[in-house]
Short mmCIF file of N, CA and C in Angstrom, two decimals:
data_model
loop_
_atom_site.label_atom_id
_atom_site.label_comp_id
_atom_site.label_asym_id
_atom_site.label_seq_id
_atom_site.Cartn_x
_atom_site.Cartn_y
_atom_site.Cartn_z
N MET A 21 -18.72 -1.83 -0.36
CA MET A 21 -17.13 -3.36 -0.16
C MET A 21 -16.59 -3.30 -1.31
N LEU A 22 -17.55 -3.34 -2.34
CA LEU A 22 -17.02 -3.66 -3.12
C LEU A 22 -15.53 -2.85 -3.73
N LYS A 23 -15.63 -1.76 -3.54
CA LYS A 23 -14.54 -0.67 -3.37
C LYS A 23 -13.68 -0.89 -3.34
N HIS A 24 -13.69 -1.14 -1.57
CA HIS A 24 -12.45 -1.29 -0.75
C HIS A 24 -12.20 -2.60 -0.86
N ARG A 25 -12.33 -3.87 -1.86
CA ARG A 25 -11.72 -4.59 -1.66
C ARG A 25 -10.70 -4.52 -2.95
N ALA A 26 -11.73 -4.28 -3.89
CA ALA A 26 -10.93 -2.91 -5.26
C ALA A 26 -9.65 -2.45 -5.20
N ILE A 27 -9.39 -1.61 -3.64
CA ILE A 27 -7.90 -0.61 -3.81
C ILE A 27 -7.58 -1.52 -2.70
N ALA A 28 -8.01 -2.58 -2.10
CA ALA A 28 -6.88 -3.22 -1.73
C ALA A 28 -6.14 -4.35 -2.45
N THR A 29 -6.72 -4.87 -3.34
CA THR A 29 -6.59 -5.62 -4.43
C THR A 29 -4.99 -4.62 -4.93
N TYR A 30 -5.35 -3.92 -5.77
CA TYR A 30 -4.47 -2.08 -5.86
C TYR A 30 -3.56 -2.88 -5.60
N VAL A 31 -3.37 -1.97 -4.12
CA VAL A 31 -2.52 -1.82 -3.09
C VAL A 31 -1.24 -3.08 -3.03
N ALA A 32 -2.27 -4.34 -2.61
CA ALA A 32 -1.12 -5.65 -2.79
C ALA A 32 -0.94 -5.91 -4.46
N ALA A 33 -1.44 -5.55 -5.05
CA ALA A 33 -0.48 -5.73 -6.52
C ALA A 33 0.57 -5.17 -6.61
N VAL A 34 0.51 -4.11 -6.46
CA VAL A 34 1.81 -3.18 -6.37
C VAL A 34 2.23 -2.89 -5.18
N LEU A 35 2.77 -3.43 -4.41
CA LEU A 35 3.28 -4.21 -3.44
C LEU A 35 4.17 -4.90 -3.62
N PHE A 36 3.23 -5.71 -3.55
CA PHE A 36 4.09 -7.46 -4.38
C PHE A 36 5.05 -7.25 -5.08
N SER A 37 4.82 -6.31 -6.48
CA SER A 37 5.55 -6.37 -7.67
C SER A 37 6.86 -6.22 -7.48
N GLY A 38 6.87 -5.26 -6.10
CA GLY A 38 8.23 -4.87 -5.23
C GLY A 38 8.10 -3.56 -5.94
N GLY A 39 7.42 -2.64 -6.41
CA GLY A 39 6.98 -0.76 -5.89
C GLY A 39 6.20 -0.73 -4.77
N GLY A 40 6.68 0.16 -4.87
CA GLY A 40 5.99 1.38 -3.86
C GLY A 40 4.26 2.19 -3.70
N LEU A 41 4.28 2.93 -3.11
CA LEU A 41 2.48 3.49 -4.06
C LEU A 41 3.83 4.57 -4.65
N ALA A 42 4.74 5.53 -4.23
CA ALA A 42 5.39 6.95 -4.80
C ALA A 42 5.41 5.91 -6.39
N GLU A 43 6.18 5.16 -6.40
CA GLU A 43 6.86 5.13 -7.28
C GLU A 43 5.34 4.21 -8.80
N ALA A 44 4.01 3.89 -8.41
CA ALA A 44 3.02 4.15 -8.82
C ALA A 44 2.04 5.68 -9.62
N ASP A 45 2.92 6.53 -7.61
CA ASP A 45 1.91 7.54 -8.93
C ASP A 45 3.29 8.22 -9.21
N SER A 46 4.53 8.14 -9.36
CA SER A 46 5.27 8.77 -10.53
C SER A 46 5.33 7.97 -11.90
N GLY A 47 5.04 7.37 -12.07
CA GLY A 47 4.95 6.31 -13.05
C GLY A 47 6.41 5.98 -13.27
N VAL A 48 7.29 5.68 -12.13
CA VAL A 48 9.16 4.98 -11.86
C VAL A 48 8.87 4.19 -11.83
N THR A 49 8.85 3.00 -12.67
CA THR A 49 8.87 1.32 -12.31
C THR A 49 10.08 0.32 -12.65
N PRO A 50 10.06 -0.60 -12.15
CA PRO A 50 11.29 -1.65 -12.93
C PRO A 50 11.61 -1.56 -13.92
N GLU A 51 10.20 -1.94 -14.86
CA GLU A 51 10.84 -1.80 -16.47
C GLU A 51 11.87 -0.59 -16.52
N SER A 52 11.10 0.36 -16.50
CA SER A 52 10.84 2.04 -16.95
C SER A 52 12.82 2.10 -16.85
N ILE A 53 13.22 2.01 -15.70
CA ILE A 53 14.05 1.97 -15.87
C ILE A 53 15.56 1.32 -16.18
N GLN A 54 14.70 -0.37 -15.73
CA GLN A 54 15.18 -1.37 -16.74
C GLN A 54 15.21 -0.67 -18.23
N ARG A 55 14.51 -0.41 -19.01
CA ARG A 55 14.35 0.47 -20.26
C ARG A 55 15.01 1.38 -20.36
N THR A 56 15.41 2.07 -19.87
CA THR A 56 16.21 3.20 -19.54
C THR A 56 17.87 2.88 -19.56
N ALA A 57 17.67 1.90 -18.77
CA ALA A 57 19.40 1.64 -19.16
C ALA A 57 19.24 0.71 -20.32
N LEU A 58 18.98 0.19 -20.18
CA LEU A 58 19.22 -1.15 -22.09
C LEU A 58 19.22 0.37 -23.22
N ASP A 59 18.45 1.12 -23.33
CA ASP A 59 18.41 1.97 -24.19
C ASP A 59 20.06 3.22 -24.29
N ALA A 60 20.82 2.85 -22.80
CA ALA A 60 21.24 3.11 -22.76
C ALA A 60 23.00 2.90 -23.13
N TYR A 61 22.75 1.71 -23.09
CA TYR A 61 24.07 0.51 -23.22
C TYR A 61 23.38 -1.25 -23.61
N PRO A 62 22.79 -0.98 -24.71
CA PRO A 62 22.26 -1.95 -25.59
C PRO A 62 22.56 -3.87 -24.76
N GLY A 63 22.31 -4.34 -24.54
CA GLY A 63 23.12 -5.24 -24.82
C GLY A 63 22.07 -5.89 -23.55
N LYS A 64 22.61 -7.13 -22.46
CA LYS A 64 22.51 -8.35 -21.93
C LYS A 64 21.68 -7.72 -19.90
N LEU A 65 20.47 -7.79 -19.82
CA LEU A 65 20.22 -6.98 -18.30
C LEU A 65 21.04 -7.81 -17.77
N ARG A 66 21.80 -8.20 -16.17
CA ARG A 66 21.92 -9.18 -15.68
C ARG A 66 21.58 -8.75 -14.70
N LYS A 67 21.53 -7.45 -13.47
CA LYS A 67 20.70 -7.85 -12.74
C LYS A 67 20.36 -6.48 -12.29
N ALA A 68 19.34 -5.48 -11.33
CA ALA A 68 18.57 -4.87 -11.44
C ALA A 68 17.48 -5.08 -9.83
N VAL A 69 18.26 -4.59 -8.95
CA VAL A 69 18.01 -4.44 -7.63
C VAL A 69 18.48 -3.11 -7.27
N LYS A 70 17.03 -3.39 -6.14
CA LYS A 70 17.24 -1.95 -4.69
C LYS A 70 18.35 -1.43 -3.82
N VAL A 71 18.83 -0.47 -3.87
CA VAL A 71 19.90 -0.44 -2.79
C VAL A 71 19.32 0.81 -2.09
N GLN A 72 20.64 1.21 -0.64
CA GLN A 72 20.57 1.93 -0.53
C GLN A 72 21.83 2.38 -0.40
N LYS A 73 22.28 3.86 -1.62
CA LYS A 73 23.47 4.60 -2.18
C LYS A 73 22.83 5.98 -1.51
N GLY A 74 24.19 6.14 -0.80
CA GLY A 74 24.17 7.77 -0.35
C GLY A 74 22.62 7.95 0.28
N GLY A 75 22.43 6.69 1.35
CA GLY A 75 20.63 7.56 1.94
C GLY A 75 20.57 7.67 1.42
N ILE A 76 19.40 7.44 0.37
CA ILE A 76 18.25 7.24 -0.93
C ILE A 76 18.38 5.99 -1.37
N GLU A 77 17.09 5.97 -1.58
CA GLU A 77 17.27 4.52 -2.47
C GLU A 77 17.39 4.29 -3.72
N VAL A 78 18.11 3.34 -4.43
CA VAL A 78 18.15 3.65 -5.84
C VAL A 78 18.23 2.10 -6.18
N TRP A 79 18.07 2.17 -7.56
CA TRP A 79 18.14 1.39 -8.55
C TRP A 79 19.51 1.12 -8.99
N GLN A 80 19.85 -0.10 -8.41
CA GLN A 80 21.42 -0.86 -9.10
C GLN A 80 21.06 -1.79 -10.40
N ILE A 81 21.94 -1.29 -11.93
CA ILE A 81 21.53 -2.29 -12.96
C ILE A 81 22.45 -2.44 -13.50
N GLN A 82 22.95 -3.50 -13.55
CA GLN A 82 24.62 -4.23 -14.00
C GLN A 82 23.87 -4.74 -15.57
N ILE A 83 24.64 -4.12 -16.48
CA ILE A 83 24.00 -4.45 -17.97
C ILE A 83 25.33 -5.62 -18.62
N HIS A 84 25.72 -5.87 -19.20
CA HIS A 84 26.33 -6.45 -19.81
C HIS A 84 26.61 -6.33 -21.51
N GLY A 85 27.25 -5.06 -21.67
CA GLY A 85 26.71 -4.32 -23.17
C GLY A 85 27.16 -5.28 -24.46
N LYS A 86 26.41 -4.94 -25.49
CA LYS A 86 26.96 -5.59 -26.73
C LYS A 86 27.92 -5.05 -27.04
N ASP A 87 28.91 -4.08 -25.60
CA ASP A 87 30.44 -3.83 -26.26
C ASP A 87 31.16 -4.61 -25.60
N LEU A 88 30.81 -5.35 -24.90
CA LEU A 88 31.54 -6.83 -24.53
C LEU A 88 32.07 -5.58 -23.33
N GLN A 89 30.97 -4.66 -22.54
CA GLN A 89 31.95 -4.09 -21.59
C GLN A 89 30.75 -4.51 -20.34
N ASP A 90 31.25 -4.27 -18.61
CA ASP A 90 30.47 -4.33 -18.49
C ASP A 90 29.44 -3.38 -17.47
N HIS A 91 28.40 -2.78 -17.87
CA HIS A 91 27.74 -2.03 -17.11
C HIS A 91 27.21 -1.48 -15.54
N THR A 92 27.92 -0.48 -14.87
CA THR A 92 26.80 -0.34 -13.60
C THR A 92 26.23 1.18 -13.57
N LEU A 93 24.37 0.81 -13.72
CA LEU A 93 24.23 2.01 -13.80
C LEU A 93 23.46 2.39 -12.11
N TYR A 94 23.19 3.59 -12.27
CA TYR A 94 22.31 3.57 -10.89
C TYR A 94 20.87 4.70 -10.98
N TYR A 95 20.18 4.42 -10.15
CA TYR A 95 18.79 5.46 -10.83
C TYR A 95 18.20 5.48 -9.48
N ASN A 96 18.02 6.54 -9.31
CA ASN A 96 16.74 7.47 -8.48
C ASN A 96 15.69 6.63 -8.43
N ALA A 97 14.91 5.93 -7.12
CA ALA A 97 13.83 4.74 -7.27
C ALA A 97 12.54 5.15 -7.25
N ARG A 98 12.62 7.16 -6.68
CA ARG A 98 11.41 7.56 -7.05
C ARG A 98 11.50 8.99 -7.91
N SER A 99 12.45 9.20 -8.50
CA SER A 99 12.61 10.47 -10.07
C SER A 99 12.72 9.69 -10.66
N GLY A 100 14.03 8.70 -10.57
CA GLY A 100 13.79 7.88 -12.15
C GLY A 100 15.41 8.35 -13.10
N GLU A 101 15.80 9.19 -12.01
CA GLU A 101 17.24 9.89 -12.57
C GLU A 101 18.35 9.12 -12.14
N GLU A 102 19.20 9.13 -13.73
CA GLU A 102 19.56 8.11 -12.74
C GLU A 102 21.49 9.37 -12.38
N ILE A 103 21.68 8.54 -11.29
CA ILE A 103 22.96 9.38 -10.30
C ILE A 103 24.32 7.91 -10.46
N GLU A 104 25.14 9.73 -10.21
CA GLU A 104 26.40 8.82 -11.03
C GLU A 104 27.13 7.57 -9.29
N ALA A 105 28.15 6.69 -10.45
CA ALA A 105 28.58 5.55 -9.79
C ALA A 105 29.51 6.36 -8.52
#
Protein backbone atom coordinates (compact mmCIF):
# COMPACT_ATOMS: atom_id res chain seq x y z
CA MET A 1 0.00 0.00 0.00
CA LEU A 2 2.79 2.46 0.85
CA LYS A 3 4.54 1.71 -2.45
CA HIS A 4 1.40 2.61 -4.41
CA ARG A 5 0.98 5.81 -2.40
CA ALA A 6 4.61 6.77 -3.07
CA ILE A 7 4.19 6.19 -6.81
CA ALA A 8 0.97 8.20 -6.88
CA THR A 9 2.65 11.02 -4.97
CA TYR A 10 5.59 11.05 -7.42
CA VAL A 11 3.31 11.11 -10.47
CA ALA A 12 1.18 13.88 -8.96
CA ALA A 13 4.29 15.93 -8.15
CA VAL A 14 5.65 15.58 -11.70
CA LEU A 15 2.32 16.46 -13.30
CA PHE A 16 1.60 19.31 -10.88
CA SER A 17 4.99 20.86 -11.60
CA GLY A 18 3.94 21.31 -15.23
CA GLY A 19 5.95 18.36 -16.44
CA GLY A 20 4.90 15.06 -17.88
CA LEU A 21 6.22 11.58 -17.41
CA ALA A 22 8.14 11.76 -20.69
CA GLU A 23 9.90 14.91 -19.49
CA ALA A 24 10.80 13.33 -16.16
CA ASP A 25 12.23 10.28 -17.93
CA SER A 26 14.14 12.20 -20.60
CA GLY A 27 15.72 14.71 -18.23
CA VAL A 28 14.13 17.67 -20.06
CA THR A 29 12.72 19.96 -17.40
CA PRO A 30 11.54 23.56 -17.52
CA GLU A 31 14.59 24.50 -15.48
CA SER A 32 17.03 22.75 -17.84
CA ILE A 33 15.48 24.45 -20.88
CA GLN A 34 15.64 27.84 -19.16
CA ARG A 35 19.31 27.30 -18.27
CA THR A 36 20.10 26.31 -21.85
CA ALA A 37 18.40 29.45 -23.20
CA LEU A 38 20.09 31.73 -20.67
CA ASP A 39 23.48 30.16 -21.50
CA ALA A 40 22.89 31.06 -25.16
CA TYR A 41 21.60 34.56 -24.39
CA PRO A 42 22.57 35.81 -20.91
CA GLY A 43 20.04 38.21 -19.46
CA LYS A 44 16.67 38.19 -17.76
CA LEU A 45 14.12 35.45 -18.36
CA ARG A 46 10.84 37.13 -19.31
CA LYS A 47 8.64 34.15 -20.12
CA ALA A 48 8.75 30.36 -20.39
CA VAL A 49 5.57 28.67 -21.65
CA LYS A 50 4.66 25.52 -23.52
CA VAL A 51 3.03 26.13 -26.90
CA GLN A 52 2.20 24.17 -30.03
CA LYS A 53 4.45 24.94 -33.01
CA GLY A 54 4.35 22.98 -36.22
CA GLY A 55 2.27 20.25 -34.59
CA ILE A 56 4.68 19.59 -31.73
CA GLU A 57 4.81 20.79 -28.14
CA VAL A 58 7.64 23.25 -27.57
CA TRP A 59 8.93 25.55 -24.87
CA GLN A 60 8.81 29.20 -25.91
CA ILE A 61 11.45 31.12 -23.99
CA GLN A 62 11.64 34.91 -24.03
CA ILE A 63 14.77 36.62 -22.74
CA HIS A 64 15.73 40.26 -22.46
CA GLY A 65 19.44 39.89 -23.09
CA LYS A 66 22.36 41.73 -21.60
CA ASP A 67 22.89 42.93 -25.18
CA LEU A 68 19.62 44.91 -24.63
CA GLN A 69 17.88 42.84 -27.33
CA ASP A 70 14.79 40.67 -26.87
CA HIS A 71 15.24 37.02 -27.87
CA THR A 72 12.54 34.40 -28.42
CA LEU A 73 13.76 30.81 -28.53
CA TYR A 74 11.91 27.53 -29.09
CA TYR A 75 12.90 24.11 -27.72
CA ASN A 76 11.30 20.74 -28.36
CA ALA A 77 9.55 19.84 -25.08
CA ARG A 78 10.53 16.15 -25.37
CA SER A 79 14.09 16.26 -26.69
CA GLY A 80 15.23 19.70 -25.56
CA GLU A 81 16.56 20.49 -29.05
CA GLU A 82 16.36 24.10 -30.20
CA ILE A 83 13.89 24.67 -33.04
CA GLU A 84 14.26 27.42 -35.62
CA ALA A 85 11.76 30.27 -35.22
